[in-house]
mmCIF file with all atom_site columns, C-alpha atoms in Angstrom:
data_model
loop_
_atom_site.group_PDB
_atom_site.id
_atom_site.type_symbol
_atom_site.label_atom_id
_atom_site.label_alt_id
_atom_site.label_comp_id
_atom_site.label_asym_id
_atom_site.label_entity_id
_atom_site.label_seq_id
_atom_site.pdbx_PDB_ins_code
_atom_site.Cartn_x
_atom_site.Cartn_y
_atom_site.Cartn_z
_atom_site.occupancy
_atom_site.B_iso_or_equiv
_atom_site.pdbx_formal_charge
_atom_site.auth_seq_id
_atom_site.auth_comp_id
_atom_site.auth_asym_id
_atom_site.auth_atom_id
_atom_site.pdbx_PDB_model_num
ATOM 1  C CA . UNK I 1 1  ? 94.096 109.252 100.461 1.00 0.00 ? 1  UNK I CA 1
ATOM 2  C CA . UNK I 1 2  ? 91.635 108.231 97.966  1.00 0.00 ? 2  UNK I CA 1
ATOM 3  C CA . UNK I 1 3  ? 90.038 104.797 96.852  1.00 0.00 ? 3  UNK I CA 1
ATOM 4  C CA . UNK I 1 4  ? 88.701 104.172 93.412  1.00 0.00 ? 4  UNK I CA 1
ATOM 5  C CA . UNK I 1 5  ? 86.948 101.114 91.926  1.00 0.00 ? 5  UNK I CA 1
ATOM 6  C CA . UNK I 1 6  ? 87.194 99.809  88.436  1.00 0.00 ? 6  UNK I CA 1
ATOM 7  C CA . UNK I 1 7  ? 83.780 99.309  87.418  1.00 0.00 ? 7  UNK I CA 1
ATOM 8  C CA . UNK I 1 8  ? 84.698 97.233  84.588  1.00 0.00 ? 8  UNK I CA 1
ATOM 9  C CA . UNK I 1 9  ? 86.729 95.036  86.522  1.00 0.00 ? 9  UNK I CA 1
ATOM 10 C CA . UNK I 1 10 ? 84.348 94.834  89.837  1.00 0.00 ? 10 UNK I CA 1
ATOM 11 C CA . UNK I 1 11 ? 82.589 91.497  89.884  1.00 0.00 ? 11 UNK I CA 1
ATOM 12 C CA . UNK I 1 12 ? 80.272 92.648  93.047  1.00 0.00 ? 12 UNK I CA 1
ATOM 13 C CA . UNK I 1 13 ? 81.664 89.973  95.317  1.00 0.00 ? 13 UNK I CA 1
ATOM 14 C CA . UNK I 1 14 ? 80.811 92.374  98.104  1.00 0.00 ? 14 UNK I CA 1
ATOM 15 C CA . UNK I 1 15 ? 84.260 91.592  100.190 1.00 0.00 ? 15 UNK I CA 1
ATOM 16 C CA . UNK I 1 16 ? 85.272 95.457  100.224 1.00 0.00 ? 16 UNK I CA 1
ATOM 17 C CA . UNK I 1 17 ? 82.219 96.645  102.009 1.00 0.00 ? 17 UNK I CA 1
ATOM 18 C CA . UNK I 1 18 ? 82.569 93.741  104.261 1.00 0.00 ? 18 UNK I CA 1
ATOM 19 C CA . UNK I 1 19 ? 86.104 94.906  105.153 1.00 0.00 ? 19 UNK I CA 1
ATOM 20 C CA . UNK I 1 20 ? 85.839 98.992  104.946 1.00 0.00 ? 20 UNK I CA 1
ATOM 21 C CA . UNK I 1 21 ? 81.954 99.617  105.319 1.00 0.00 ? 21 UNK I CA 1
ATOM 22 C CA . UNK I 1 22 ? 83.129 103.535 105.681 1.00 0.00 ? 22 UNK I CA 1
ATOM 23 C CA . UNK I 1 23 ? 84.870 103.573 102.377 1.00 0.00 ? 23 UNK I CA 1
ATOM 24 C CA . UNK I 1 24 ? 82.781 101.173 100.063 1.00 0.00 ? 24 UNK I CA 1
ATOM 25 C CA . UNK I 1 25 ? 79.187 100.322 99.371  1.00 0.00 ? 25 UNK I CA 1
ATOM 26 C CA . UNK I 1 26 ? 77.472 98.152  96.863  1.00 0.00 ? 26 UNK I CA 1
ATOM 27 C CA . UNK I 1 27 ? 75.448 99.730  94.333  1.00 0.00 ? 27 UNK I CA 1
ATOM 28 C CA . UNK I 1 28 ? 72.131 99.184  92.716  1.00 0.00 ? 28 UNK I CA 1
ATOM 29 C CA . UNK I 1 29 ? 74.378 98.019  89.645  1.00 0.00 ? 29 UNK I CA 1
ATOM 30 C CA . UNK I 1 30 ? 75.545 95.285  92.103  1.00 0.00 ? 30 UNK I CA 1
ATOM 31 C CA . UNK I 1 31 ? 78.911 96.581  91.979  1.00 0.00 ? 31 UNK I CA 1
ATOM 32 C CA . UNK I 1 32 ? 81.123 98.252  94.620  1.00 0.00 ? 32 UNK I CA 1
ATOM 33 C CA . UNK I 1 33 ? 81.204 102.129 94.887  1.00 0.00 ? 33 UNK I CA 1
ATOM 34 C CA . UNK I 1 34 ? 83.210 104.376 97.074  1.00 0.00 ? 34 UNK I CA 1
ATOM 35 C CA . UNK I 1 35 ? 81.274 106.322 99.695  1.00 0.00 ? 35 UNK I CA 1
ATOM 36 C CA . UNK I 1 36 ? 83.302 109.522 99.710  1.00 0.00 ? 36 UNK I CA 1
ATOM 37 C CA . UNK I 1 37 ? 86.162 110.671 97.531  1.00 0.00 ? 37 UNK I CA 1
ATOM 38 C CA . UNK I 1 38 ? 88.491 110.930 100.513 1.00 0.00 ? 38 UNK I CA 1
ATOM 39 C CA . UNK I 1 39 ? 89.129 107.883 102.872 1.00 0.00 ? 39 UNK I CA 1
ATOM 40 C CA . UNK I 1 40 ? 87.967 108.770 106.251 1.00 0.00 ? 40 UNK I CA 1
ATOM 41 C CA . UNK I 1 41 ? 90.657 109.157 109.050 1.00 0.00 ? 41 UNK I CA 1
ATOM 42 C CA . UNK I 1 42 ? 90.856 105.640 110.653 1.00 0.00 ? 42 UNK I CA 1
ATOM 43 C CA . UNK I 1 43 ? 89.877 103.825 107.657 1.00 0.00 ? 43 UNK I CA 1
ATOM 44 C CA . UNK I 1 44 ? 93.004 103.917 105.654 1.00 0.00 ? 44 UNK I CA 1
ATOM 45 C CA . UNK I 1 45 ? 94.196 100.327 106.863 1.00 0.00 ? 45 UNK I CA 1
ATOM 46 C CA . UNK I 1 46 ? 90.854 98.582  106.055 1.00 0.00 ? 46 UNK I CA 1
ATOM 47 C CA . UNK I 1 47 ? 90.678 100.505 102.773 1.00 0.00 ? 47 UNK I CA 1
ATOM 48 C CA . UNK I 1 48 ? 94.172 99.139  101.937 1.00 0.00 ? 48 UNK I CA 1
ATOM 49 C CA . UNK I 1 49 ? 93.218 95.591  103.032 1.00 0.00 ? 49 UNK I CA 1
ATOM 50 C CA . UNK I 1 50 ? 90.207 95.839  100.531 1.00 0.00 ? 50 UNK I CA 1
ATOM 51 C CA . UNK I 1 51 ? 92.633 96.673  97.981  1.00 0.00 ? 51 UNK I CA 1
ATOM 52 C CA . UNK I 1 52 ? 94.825 93.764  98.765  1.00 0.00 ? 52 UNK I CA 1
ATOM 53 C CA . UNK I 1 53 ? 91.789 91.300  99.041  1.00 0.00 ? 53 UNK I CA 1
ATOM 54 C CA . UNK I 1 54 ? 89.998 92.428  96.055  1.00 0.00 ? 54 UNK I CA 1
ATOM 55 C CA . UNK I 1 55 ? 89.864 89.023  93.852  1.00 0.00 ? 55 UNK I CA 1
ATOM 56 C CA . UNK I 1 56 ? 90.020 90.849  90.699  1.00 0.00 ? 56 UNK I CA 1
ATOM 57 C CA . UNK I 1 57 ? 92.274 93.950  91.569  1.00 0.00 ? 57 UNK I CA 1
ATOM 58 C CA . UNK I 1 58 ? 89.502 96.663  91.032  1.00 0.00 ? 58 UNK I CA 1
ATOM 59 C CA . UNK I 1 59 ? 90.243 98.614  93.871  1.00 0.00 ? 59 UNK I CA 1
ATOM 60 C CA . UNK I 1 60 ? 93.078 101.286 93.708  1.00 0.00 ? 60 UNK I CA 1
ATOM 61 C CA . UNK I 1 61 ? 94.069 102.955 97.231  1.00 0.00 ? 61 UNK I CA 1
ATOM 62 C CA . UNK I 1 62 ? 96.400 106.035 97.052  1.00 0.00 ? 62 UNK I CA 1
#
């Protein structure tokens, strides 16, 4: 499973790293970044919740 953040759509609300800190972090640019190319085992549900919770639909988890 992989997570991707659309940097153009991201508004930097910080919701995704609060839900899935093993998958997302806030970068120096104020936008969310994926920490690792593959979602860690056990973090899949949190990654999907982040995708569903993103207010601007900037996250894709596949």
